[in-house]
Short mmCIF file of C-alpha atoms (C1' of nucleotides) in Angstrom, two decimals:
data_model
loop_
_atom_site.label_atom_id
_atom_site.label_comp_id
_atom_site.label_asym_id
_atom_site.label_seq_id
_atom_site.Cartn_x
_atom_site.Cartn_y
_atom_site.Cartn_z
CA MET X 1 -195.98 4.85 -82.08
CA ALA X 2 -199.45 5.87 -80.97
CA GLN X 3 -199.92 8.33 -78.12
CA THR X 4 -202.45 6.91 -75.73
CA ASP X 5 -201.65 8.22 -72.25
CA GLY X 6 -201.71 11.74 -70.83
CA ARG X 7 -204.03 14.52 -71.90
CA LYS X 8 -202.40 14.79 -75.30
CA GLY X 9 -202.98 11.11 -75.92
CA GLU X 10 -206.57 11.49 -74.82
CA ILE X 11 -207.06 14.38 -77.23
CA ILE X 12 -205.62 12.40 -80.12
CA GLN X 13 -207.74 9.38 -79.33
CA MET X 14 -210.96 11.36 -79.09
CA ALA X 15 -210.06 13.28 -82.25
CA SER X 16 -209.49 10.02 -84.12
CA LYS X 17 -212.90 8.80 -83.05
CA LEU X 18 -214.71 12.01 -84.02
CA PHE X 19 -212.79 12.51 -87.28
CA ARG X 20 -213.69 8.96 -88.20
CA GLU X 21 -217.38 9.57 -87.55
CA ARG X 22 -217.79 12.98 -89.17
CA GLY X 23 -214.56 13.87 -90.96
CA TYR X 24 -211.84 16.36 -90.00
CA SER X 25 -213.58 19.47 -91.34
CA ALA X 26 -216.90 18.71 -89.70
CA VAL X 27 -215.44 18.34 -86.20
CA SER X 28 -214.83 21.59 -84.34
CA MET X 29 -212.40 22.16 -81.51
CA ARG X 30 -215.47 22.68 -79.32
CA ASP X 31 -216.83 19.26 -80.31
CA LEU X 32 -213.49 17.71 -79.51
CA ALA X 33 -213.20 19.49 -76.18
CA ALA X 34 -216.76 18.53 -75.23
CA GLY X 35 -215.98 14.90 -76.02
CA ILE X 36 -213.21 15.02 -73.45
CA GLY X 37 -215.04 17.18 -70.94
CA VAL X 38 -213.04 20.43 -71.07
CA LYS X 39 -213.36 23.80 -72.80
CA ALA X 40 -211.92 24.34 -76.26
CA ALA X 41 -209.28 26.79 -75.08
CA SER X 42 -207.83 24.18 -72.75
CA LEU X 43 -206.86 21.96 -75.66
CA TYR X 44 -204.24 24.50 -76.71
CA ASN X 45 -202.21 23.75 -73.60
CA HIS X 46 -201.48 20.33 -75.10
CA ILE X 47 -201.55 20.83 -78.85
CA SER X 48 -200.70 23.83 -80.98
CA SER X 49 -203.41 23.55 -83.64
CA LYS X 50 -206.13 21.35 -85.09
CA GLN X 51 -203.76 20.58 -87.95
CA GLU X 52 -201.18 19.17 -85.55
CA ILE X 53 -203.72 16.67 -84.24
CA LEU X 54 -204.46 15.45 -87.75
CA SER X 55 -200.76 15.09 -88.55
CA SER X 56 -200.11 13.18 -85.33
CA ILE X 57 -202.83 10.70 -86.13
CA ILE X 58 -201.94 10.09 -89.76
CA ILE X 59 -198.16 10.24 -89.83
CA SER X 60 -197.55 7.74 -87.04
CA ILE X 61 -199.73 5.16 -88.77
CA ALA X 62 -198.22 5.79 -92.18
CA GLU X 63 -194.76 5.28 -90.73
CA ARG X 64 -195.81 1.96 -89.25
CA PHE X 65 -197.15 0.80 -92.61
CA THR X 66 -193.94 1.87 -94.29
CA GLU X 67 -191.65 0.14 -91.79
CA GLY X 68 -193.58 -3.11 -92.04
CA MET X 69 -193.62 -3.12 -95.81
CA ASN X 70 -189.92 -2.27 -96.07
CA ALA X 71 -189.10 -5.22 -93.83
CA ILE X 72 -191.13 -7.57 -95.99
CA VAL X 73 -190.17 -6.66 -99.58
CA SER X 74 -186.54 -7.65 -99.33
CA LYS X 75 -187.13 -10.96 -97.57
CA LYS X 76 -185.90 -14.10 -99.29
CA VAL X 77 -189.22 -15.90 -99.32
CA SER X 78 -191.82 -16.78 -101.94
CA VAL X 79 -194.13 -14.14 -103.34
CA LYS X 80 -197.08 -15.88 -101.73
CA ASN X 81 -195.29 -15.62 -98.40
CA LYS X 82 -194.59 -11.94 -98.86
CA LEU X 83 -198.18 -11.20 -99.74
CA GLU X 84 -199.39 -13.12 -96.71
CA GLU X 85 -197.05 -11.25 -94.42
CA MET X 86 -198.06 -7.93 -95.97
CA ILE X 87 -201.76 -8.69 -95.42
CA ASP X 88 -201.13 -9.82 -91.83
CA HIS X 89 -199.16 -6.69 -91.05
CA HIS X 90 -201.68 -4.38 -92.68
CA ILE X 91 -204.54 -5.94 -90.73
CA GLN X 92 -202.57 -5.80 -87.46
CA VAL X 93 -201.97 -2.06 -87.87
CA MET X 94 -205.70 -1.62 -88.50
CA ILE X 95 -206.67 -3.70 -85.46
CA ASP X 96 -204.39 -1.64 -83.22
CA ASN X 97 -205.95 1.66 -84.27
CA PRO X 98 -209.09 1.43 -86.42
CA ASP X 99 -210.15 5.03 -85.79
CA GLY X 100 -206.76 6.33 -86.88
CA ILE X 101 -206.86 4.22 -90.04
CA ALA X 102 -210.26 5.61 -90.99
CA CYS X 103 -208.93 9.10 -90.39
CA LEU X 104 -205.84 8.43 -92.52
CA ASN X 105 -208.01 7.14 -95.36
CA ASN X 106 -210.56 9.92 -95.37
CA ASP X 107 -208.71 13.00 -94.19
CA TRP X 108 -205.16 12.86 -95.50
CA VAL X 109 -206.23 15.46 -98.10
CA HIS X 110 -206.43 17.98 -95.28
CA LEU X 111 -202.78 17.61 -94.31
CA LYS X 112 -200.68 20.70 -94.96
CA GLU X 113 -197.13 20.87 -96.24
CA PRO X 114 -194.63 19.55 -95.42
CA GLU X 115 -196.59 16.66 -93.87
CA LEU X 116 -198.67 16.20 -97.00
CA THR X 117 -195.65 15.48 -99.17
CA TYR X 118 -194.10 13.28 -96.49
CA PHE X 119 -197.31 11.28 -96.29
CA LEU X 120 -197.74 10.96 -100.05
CA ASP X 121 -194.16 9.78 -100.43
CA MET X 122 -194.78 7.04 -97.89
CA ARG X 123 -198.05 6.09 -99.51
CA ASN X 124 -196.50 5.92 -102.96
CA GLY X 125 -193.57 3.94 -101.60
CA TYR X 126 -195.94 1.42 -100.05
CA GLU X 127 -197.80 0.98 -103.33
CA GLU X 128 -194.57 0.75 -105.29
CA ASN X 129 -193.27 -2.01 -103.04
CA LEU X 130 -196.47 -4.01 -103.35
CA ARG X 131 -196.35 -3.51 -107.11
CA LYS X 132 -192.82 -4.90 -107.10
CA ILE X 133 -193.93 -8.00 -105.23
CA LEU X 134 -196.81 -8.59 -107.63
CA LYS X 135 -194.58 -8.17 -110.68
CA GLU X 136 -192.07 -10.58 -109.22
CA GLY X 137 -194.92 -13.06 -108.79
CA ILE X 138 -196.05 -12.66 -112.37
CA LYS X 139 -192.52 -13.24 -113.60
CA SER X 140 -192.15 -16.39 -111.50
CA LYS X 141 -195.65 -17.54 -112.59
CA GLU X 142 -196.86 -17.62 -109.00
CA ILE X 143 -199.38 -14.96 -110.00
CA LYS X 144 -201.78 -14.81 -112.93
CA GLN X 145 -201.10 -12.70 -115.99
CA VAL X 146 -203.62 -9.99 -115.16
CA ASN X 147 -203.32 -6.23 -115.12
CA VAL X 148 -200.98 -5.39 -112.24
CA GLU X 149 -202.66 -2.06 -111.54
CA VAL X 150 -206.12 -3.57 -111.18
CA MET X 151 -204.77 -6.36 -109.00
CA LEU X 152 -202.84 -3.89 -106.83
CA PHE X 153 -205.83 -1.62 -106.57
CA SER X 154 -208.23 -4.37 -105.58
CA MET X 155 -206.00 -5.64 -102.78
CA LEU X 156 -205.37 -2.17 -101.41
CA SER X 157 -209.04 -1.20 -101.59
CA THR X 158 -210.04 -4.10 -99.43
CA LEU X 159 -207.20 -3.66 -96.96
CA ARG X 160 -207.60 0.09 -96.63
CA THR X 161 -211.29 -0.06 -95.83
CA LEU X 162 -211.14 -3.12 -93.61
CA HIS X 163 -211.83 -1.02 -90.53
CA LEU X 164 -215.42 -0.80 -91.77
CA LEU X 165 -215.79 -4.58 -91.67
CA HIS X 166 -214.02 -4.71 -88.33
CA GLU X 167 -216.48 -2.17 -86.93
CA LYS X 168 -219.52 -4.05 -88.17
CA LYS X 169 -218.35 -7.52 -87.17
CA LYS X 170 -216.76 -6.90 -83.80
CA GLY X 171 -217.16 -10.57 -82.97
CA ILE X 172 -214.66 -11.85 -85.52
CA LYS X 173 -211.29 -12.97 -84.14
CA THR X 174 -208.18 -11.26 -85.52
CA ASP X 175 -206.59 -14.49 -86.76
CA ASN X 176 -209.77 -15.57 -88.51
CA LEU X 177 -210.05 -12.19 -90.18
CA LYS X 178 -206.47 -12.38 -91.38
CA ASN X 179 -206.93 -15.88 -92.76
CA GLU X 180 -210.19 -15.16 -94.50
CA VAL X 181 -208.91 -11.97 -96.10
CA LYS X 182 -205.79 -13.76 -97.29
CA GLN X 183 -207.80 -16.56 -98.84
CA ILE X 184 -210.17 -14.23 -100.65
CA LEU X 185 -207.59 -11.73 -101.85
CA LEU X 186 -205.20 -14.41 -103.05
CA THR X 187 -207.38 -17.19 -104.40
CA GLY X 188 -210.68 -15.48 -105.22
CA ILE X 189 -214.16 -16.69 -104.54
CA MET X 190 -215.09 -18.98 -107.43
CA ASN X 191 -214.71 -22.73 -107.42
CA MET B 1 -230.96 10.47 -113.55
CA ALA B 2 -228.18 13.01 -113.35
CA GLN B 3 -228.85 16.71 -113.87
CA THR B 4 -226.29 18.02 -116.31
CA ASP B 5 -227.86 20.94 -118.17
CA GLY B 6 -229.01 24.33 -116.99
CA ARG B 7 -227.54 26.32 -114.12
CA LYS B 8 -228.78 23.83 -111.56
CA GLY B 9 -227.05 21.02 -113.37
CA GLU B 10 -223.90 23.08 -113.55
CA ILE B 11 -224.03 23.71 -109.81
CA ILE B 12 -224.47 20.03 -109.06
CA GLN B 13 -221.64 19.04 -111.37
CA MET B 14 -219.21 21.56 -109.89
CA ALA B 15 -220.28 20.62 -106.37
CA SER B 16 -219.64 16.94 -107.13
CA LYS B 17 -216.16 17.81 -108.31
CA LEU B 18 -215.29 19.97 -105.31
CA PHE B 19 -216.91 17.66 -102.75
CA ARG B 20 -214.86 14.85 -104.23
CA GLU B 21 -211.63 16.80 -103.90
CA ARG B 22 -212.10 18.26 -100.43
CA GLY B 23 -215.23 16.75 -98.89
CA TYR B 24 -218.64 18.31 -98.31
CA SER B 25 -217.79 20.16 -95.09
CA ALA B 26 -214.60 21.69 -96.45
CA VAL B 27 -216.27 23.24 -99.51
CA SER B 28 -218.02 26.55 -98.88
CA MET B 29 -220.84 28.02 -100.92
CA ARG B 30 -218.35 30.75 -101.89
CA ASP B 31 -215.90 28.11 -103.19
CA LEU B 32 -218.69 26.50 -105.18
CA ALA B 33 -219.86 29.82 -106.61
CA ALA B 34 -216.31 30.80 -107.54
CA GLY B 35 -215.86 27.51 -109.38
CA ILE B 36 -218.82 28.40 -111.58
CA GLY B 37 -218.00 32.09 -111.88
CA VAL B 38 -220.86 33.67 -109.94
CA LYS B 39 -221.38 35.05 -106.44
CA ALA B 40 -222.52 32.81 -103.60
CA ALA B 41 -225.90 34.52 -103.26
CA SER B 42 -226.74 33.69 -106.87
CA LEU B 43 -226.66 29.98 -106.15
CA TYR B 44 -229.79 30.32 -104.04
CA ASN B 45 -231.86 31.18 -107.09
CA HIS B 46 -231.36 27.58 -108.23
CA ILE B 47 -231.02 25.55 -105.05
CA SER B 48 -232.48 26.06 -101.61
CA SER B 49 -229.54 24.93 -99.47
CA LYS B 50 -226.13 23.28 -99.47
CA GLN B 51 -227.82 20.17 -98.09
CA GLU B 52 -230.09 19.96 -101.09
CA ILE B 53 -227.08 19.80 -103.40
CA LEU B 54 -225.61 16.91 -101.45
CA SER B 55 -228.92 15.03 -101.51
CA SER B 56 -229.32 15.57 -105.25
CA ILE B 57 -225.91 14.12 -105.94
CA ILE B 58 -226.16 11.09 -103.69
CA ILE B 59 -229.78 10.00 -103.97
CA SER B 60 -229.91 9.85 -107.77
CA ILE B 61 -226.87 7.58 -107.87
CA ALA B 62 -228.09 5.38 -105.05
CA GLU B 63 -231.38 4.92 -106.89
CA ARG B 64 -229.56 3.85 -110.01
CA PHE B 65 -227.56 1.26 -108.08
CA THR B 66 -230.74 -0.04 -106.49
CA GLU B 67 -232.65 -0.33 -109.75
CA GLY B 68 -229.81 -2.19 -111.44
CA MET B 69 -229.34 -4.61 -108.60
CA ASN B 70 -233.07 -5.30 -108.28
CA ALA B 71 -233.22 -6.17 -111.96
CA ILE B 72 -230.33 -8.61 -111.62
CA VAL B 73 -231.11 -10.57 -108.43
CA SER B 74 -234.27 -12.18 -109.68
CA LYS B 75 -232.93 -13.21 -113.08
CA LYS B 76 -232.95 -16.89 -113.95
CA VAL B 77 -229.25 -17.18 -114.71
CA SER B 78 -226.23 -18.70 -112.98
CA VAL B 79 -224.66 -17.04 -109.96
CA LYS B 80 -221.54 -16.35 -111.98
CA ASN B 81 -223.69 -14.56 -114.51
CA LYS B 82 -225.41 -12.48 -111.87
CA LEU B 83 -222.12 -11.45 -110.32
CA GLU B 84 -220.75 -10.47 -113.71
CA GLU B 85 -223.81 -8.38 -114.49
CA MET B 86 -223.65 -6.75 -111.08
CA ILE B 87 -220.01 -5.80 -111.55
CA ASP B 88 -220.66 -4.48 -115.06
CA HIS B 89 -223.56 -2.37 -113.85
CA HIS B 90 -221.69 -1.05 -110.85
CA ILE B 91 -218.74 -0.01 -113.00
CA GLN B 92 -221.01 1.60 -115.59
CA VAL B 93 -222.66 3.79 -112.96
CA MET B 94 -219.19 4.81 -111.78
CA ILE B 95 -217.99 5.61 -115.30
CA ASP B 96 -221.03 7.81 -115.90
CA ASN B 97 -220.43 9.91 -112.80
CA PRO B 98 -217.14 9.31 -110.98
CA ASP B 99 -217.31 12.56 -108.99
CA GLY B 100 -220.78 11.75 -107.74
CA ILE B 101 -219.69 8.27 -106.68
CA ALA B 102 -216.79 9.66 -104.69
CA CYS B 103 -219.18 12.08 -103.05
CA LEU B 104 -221.64 9.32 -102.22
CA ASN B 105 -218.88 7.24 -100.66
CA ASN B 106 -217.30 9.95 -98.56
CA ASP B 107 -220.12 12.31 -97.68
CA TRP B 108 -223.30 10.29 -97.19
CA VAL B 109 -222.77 10.76 -93.43
CA HIS B 110 -223.66 14.42 -93.92
CA LEU B 111 -227.11 13.69 -95.31
CA LYS B 112 -229.97 14.79 -93.06
CA GLU B 113 -233.24 13.02 -92.41
CA PRO B 114 -235.30 11.87 -94.17
CA GLU B 115 -232.73 11.45 -96.97
CA LEU B 116 -230.26 9.72 -94.67
CA THR B 117 -232.67 6.90 -93.84
CA TYR B 118 -233.77 6.62 -97.46
CA PHE B 119 -230.15 6.30 -98.53
CA LEU B 120 -229.22 3.78 -95.84
CA ASP B 121 -232.21 1.64 -96.73
CA MET B 122 -231.08 1.53 -100.35
CA ARG B 123 -227.51 0.80 -99.35
CA ASN B 124 -228.54 -2.01 -97.03
CA GLY B 125 -230.85 -3.40 -99.68
CA TYR B 126 -228.03 -3.47 -102.20
CA GLU B 127 -225.77 -5.32 -99.80
CA GLU B 128 -228.52 -7.72 -98.84
CA ASN B 129 -229.19 -8.61 -102.46
CA LEU B 130 -225.52 -9.23 -103.14
CA ARG B 131 -225.34 -11.37 -100.00
CA LYS B 132 -228.27 -13.37 -101.31
CA ILE B 133 -226.50 -14.03 -104.60
CA LEU B 134 -223.32 -15.12 -102.83
CA LYS B 135 -225.21 -17.47 -100.50
CA GLU B 136 -227.03 -18.95 -103.46
CA GLY B 137 -223.64 -19.56 -105.06
CA ILE B 138 -222.26 -21.25 -101.97
CA LYS B 139 -225.29 -23.53 -101.81
CA SER B 140 -224.93 -24.48 -105.47
CA LYS B 141 -221.16 -24.94 -105.01
CA GLU B 142 -220.39 -22.31 -107.62
CA ILE B 143 -218.70 -20.35 -104.86
CA LYS B 144 -216.14 -21.40 -102.28
CA GLN B 145 -217.07 -22.10 -98.67
CA VAL B 146 -215.58 -18.90 -97.26
CA ASN B 147 -217.01 -16.32 -94.89
CA VAL B 148 -219.81 -14.58 -96.80
CA GLU B 149 -219.30 -11.28 -94.99
CA VAL B 150 -215.62 -11.06 -95.85
CA MET B 151 -216.29 -12.03 -99.46
CA LEU B 152 -219.11 -9.48 -99.72
CA PHE B 153 -217.00 -6.81 -98.11
CA SER B 154 -214.02 -7.37 -100.34
CA MET B 155 -216.07 -7.13 -103.54
CA LEU B 156 -217.87 -4.00 -102.42
CA SER B 157 -214.67 -2.32 -101.22
CA THR B 158 -213.09 -2.68 -104.61
CA LEU B 159 -216.19 -1.64 -106.51
CA ARG B 160 -216.99 1.32 -104.29
CA THR B 161 -213.55 2.87 -104.58
CA LEU B 162 -213.01 2.11 -108.25
CA HIS B 163 -213.35 5.79 -109.15
CA LEU B 164 -209.87 6.21 -107.65
CA LEU B 165 -208.39 3.75 -110.13
CA HIS B 166 -210.42 5.26 -112.93
CA GLU B 167 -209.02 8.68 -112.06
CA LYS B 168 -205.43 7.50 -112.00
CA LYS B 169 -205.62 5.35 -115.13
CA LYS B 170 -207.69 7.47 -117.44
CA GLY B 171 -206.29 5.56 -120.42
CA ILE B 172 -207.98 2.26 -119.59
CA LYS B 173 -211.01 1.35 -121.75
CA THR B 174 -214.29 0.71 -119.97
CA ASP B 175 -214.67 -2.82 -121.28
CA ASN B 176 -211.14 -3.76 -120.29
CA LEU B 177 -211.69 -2.38 -116.82
CA LYS B 178 -214.90 -4.36 -116.45
CA ASN B 179 -213.24 -7.57 -117.61
CA GLU B 180 -210.16 -7.21 -115.45
CA VAL B 181 -212.17 -6.39 -112.34
CA LYS B 182 -214.44 -9.36 -112.97
CA GLN B 183 -211.52 -11.71 -113.36
CA ILE B 184 -209.77 -10.53 -110.22
CA LEU B 185 -212.83 -10.34 -107.98
CA LEU B 186 -214.14 -13.70 -109.09
CA THR B 187 -211.09 -15.89 -109.62
CA GLY B 188 -208.39 -14.20 -107.51
CA ILE B 189 -204.81 -13.55 -108.40
CA MET B 190 -202.91 -16.76 -107.60
CA ASN B 191 -202.15 -19.49 -110.08
"C1'" DG M 1 -203.85 23.12 -66.51
"C1'" DT M 2 -208.43 24.96 -66.89
"C1'" DC M 3 -211.27 28.66 -67.16
"C1'" DT M 4 -213.80 33.22 -69.18
"C1'" DA M 5 -213.61 36.54 -72.58
"C1'" DT M 6 -212.71 37.86 -76.92
"C1'" DA M 7 -210.48 38.63 -81.35
"C1'" DA M 8 -210.52 37.93 -86.40
"C1'" DA M 9 -212.09 35.41 -90.00
"C1'" DA M 10 -215.29 32.37 -92.39
"C1'" DT M 11 -219.80 30.28 -92.92
"C1'" DG M 12 -224.85 29.43 -94.73
"C1'" DA M 13 -228.35 32.10 -95.99
"C1'" DT M 14 -231.58 36.34 -96.93
"C1'" DA M 15 -233.14 41.18 -98.60
"C1'" DG M 16 -233.57 44.08 -102.03
"C1'" DA M 17 -231.56 46.89 -106.09
"C1'" DC M 18 -230.86 46.27 -110.95
"C1'" DG V 1 -230.91 35.71 -112.72
"C1'" DT V 2 -227.07 38.13 -110.75
"C1'" DC V 3 -225.37 41.41 -107.91
"C1'" DT V 4 -224.01 44.14 -103.26
"C1'" DA V 5 -224.74 44.35 -98.62
"C1'" DT V 6 -225.61 42.24 -94.58
"C1'" DC V 7 -227.15 39.10 -90.68
"C1'" DA V 8 -226.52 35.62 -87.35
"C1'" DT V 9 -223.56 31.90 -86.24
"C1'" DT V 10 -219.66 29.37 -85.97
"C1'" DT V 11 -214.82 28.77 -86.51
"C1'" DT V 12 -209.68 28.49 -84.87
"C1'" DA V 13 -206.94 30.52 -81.84
"C1'" DT V 14 -205.02 33.86 -78.15
"C1'" DA V 15 -204.77 36.68 -73.61
"C1'" DG V 16 -204.87 36.69 -69.12
"C1'" DA V 17 -207.23 35.51 -64.45
"C1'" DC V 18 -207.22 31.75 -61.13
#
DNA sequence: GTCTATAAAATGATAGAC
DNA sequence: GTCTATCATTTTATAGAC
């Protein structure tokens, strides 16, 4: 779960915001400290390194994605239902922490072992589960006979970058966003 | 057009590759020089700053996107046709320089003025033109009555990150990729 | 728990020999 | 056009006073 209270939570929140804006490597510990209103050295009373902050941000979100997906794949419902639940869950995780999502997307390359492998395993597992759902849908004719990889990629591209839309259109209600994304990803745009 | 010959071209190519892998801020001039097989100081005989390299990479691609889109919007063809041509063009630009595209996507925030404004104007213009096509399609009933912004966003998300799919599936032929992306973006995945 | 001071390394860039 | 040497800054992180 996401740290939000206490100094450590404050550090992680501010780091998420700055990493989102400029990227992990372009944000210094001084920048981060200044954003909070303390000196850089003071940060080290709450965290042990810049790396640890990045890991905290990314891993907690990746675990939430993984748990949600694992709960959905094995359900005894239609493929359409599974895809809808997956999209809803993905969007909810984004809504709860858009800065962290942006950070996960852009800066996971800067994770160090063993967190890097742990993250990549979760990411691959997530993709593999979605691939399984799509293949099941093709088999049952719920889904068109198109290239699974392109289909998979297109859905994930939209979902993974949705924080950018969320940022630009702050007005849009969560339920509307979920419904509109579901409609477009599942049934396309052409009449 | 993309520089590819001469030392300067070599520098830009290697920079595109490294910026793609690690991001602009995480690649040092020493890293870049080592990738080419010279010392960092030697780079400055061909370029004036690290910033200039980033600008070279991003601006030339953004101009190509802009030119292509401008040529398409005003054509006297159906909306479906325009969208297909737009997708084909977008994918072609990506195929010709996948590293540069990745760099444009991830590192445009590190552009400095006046290039930053020039880039953002082109980017906004591109989006505005695509929005215009989609609205035209909604009016003519070629396109479904869904939220234009979500539709626009979903298409651009997929197109903008397509270098990631291209990297993972090197086997796929360009024409197949174009056709599959067109089918999925335009008609969706559900039967 | 925050501060000042500082260490040790890395960074973008320049000067000048060859 | 490339090199060595170097400058001025900035970086992450630690030590120790308060």
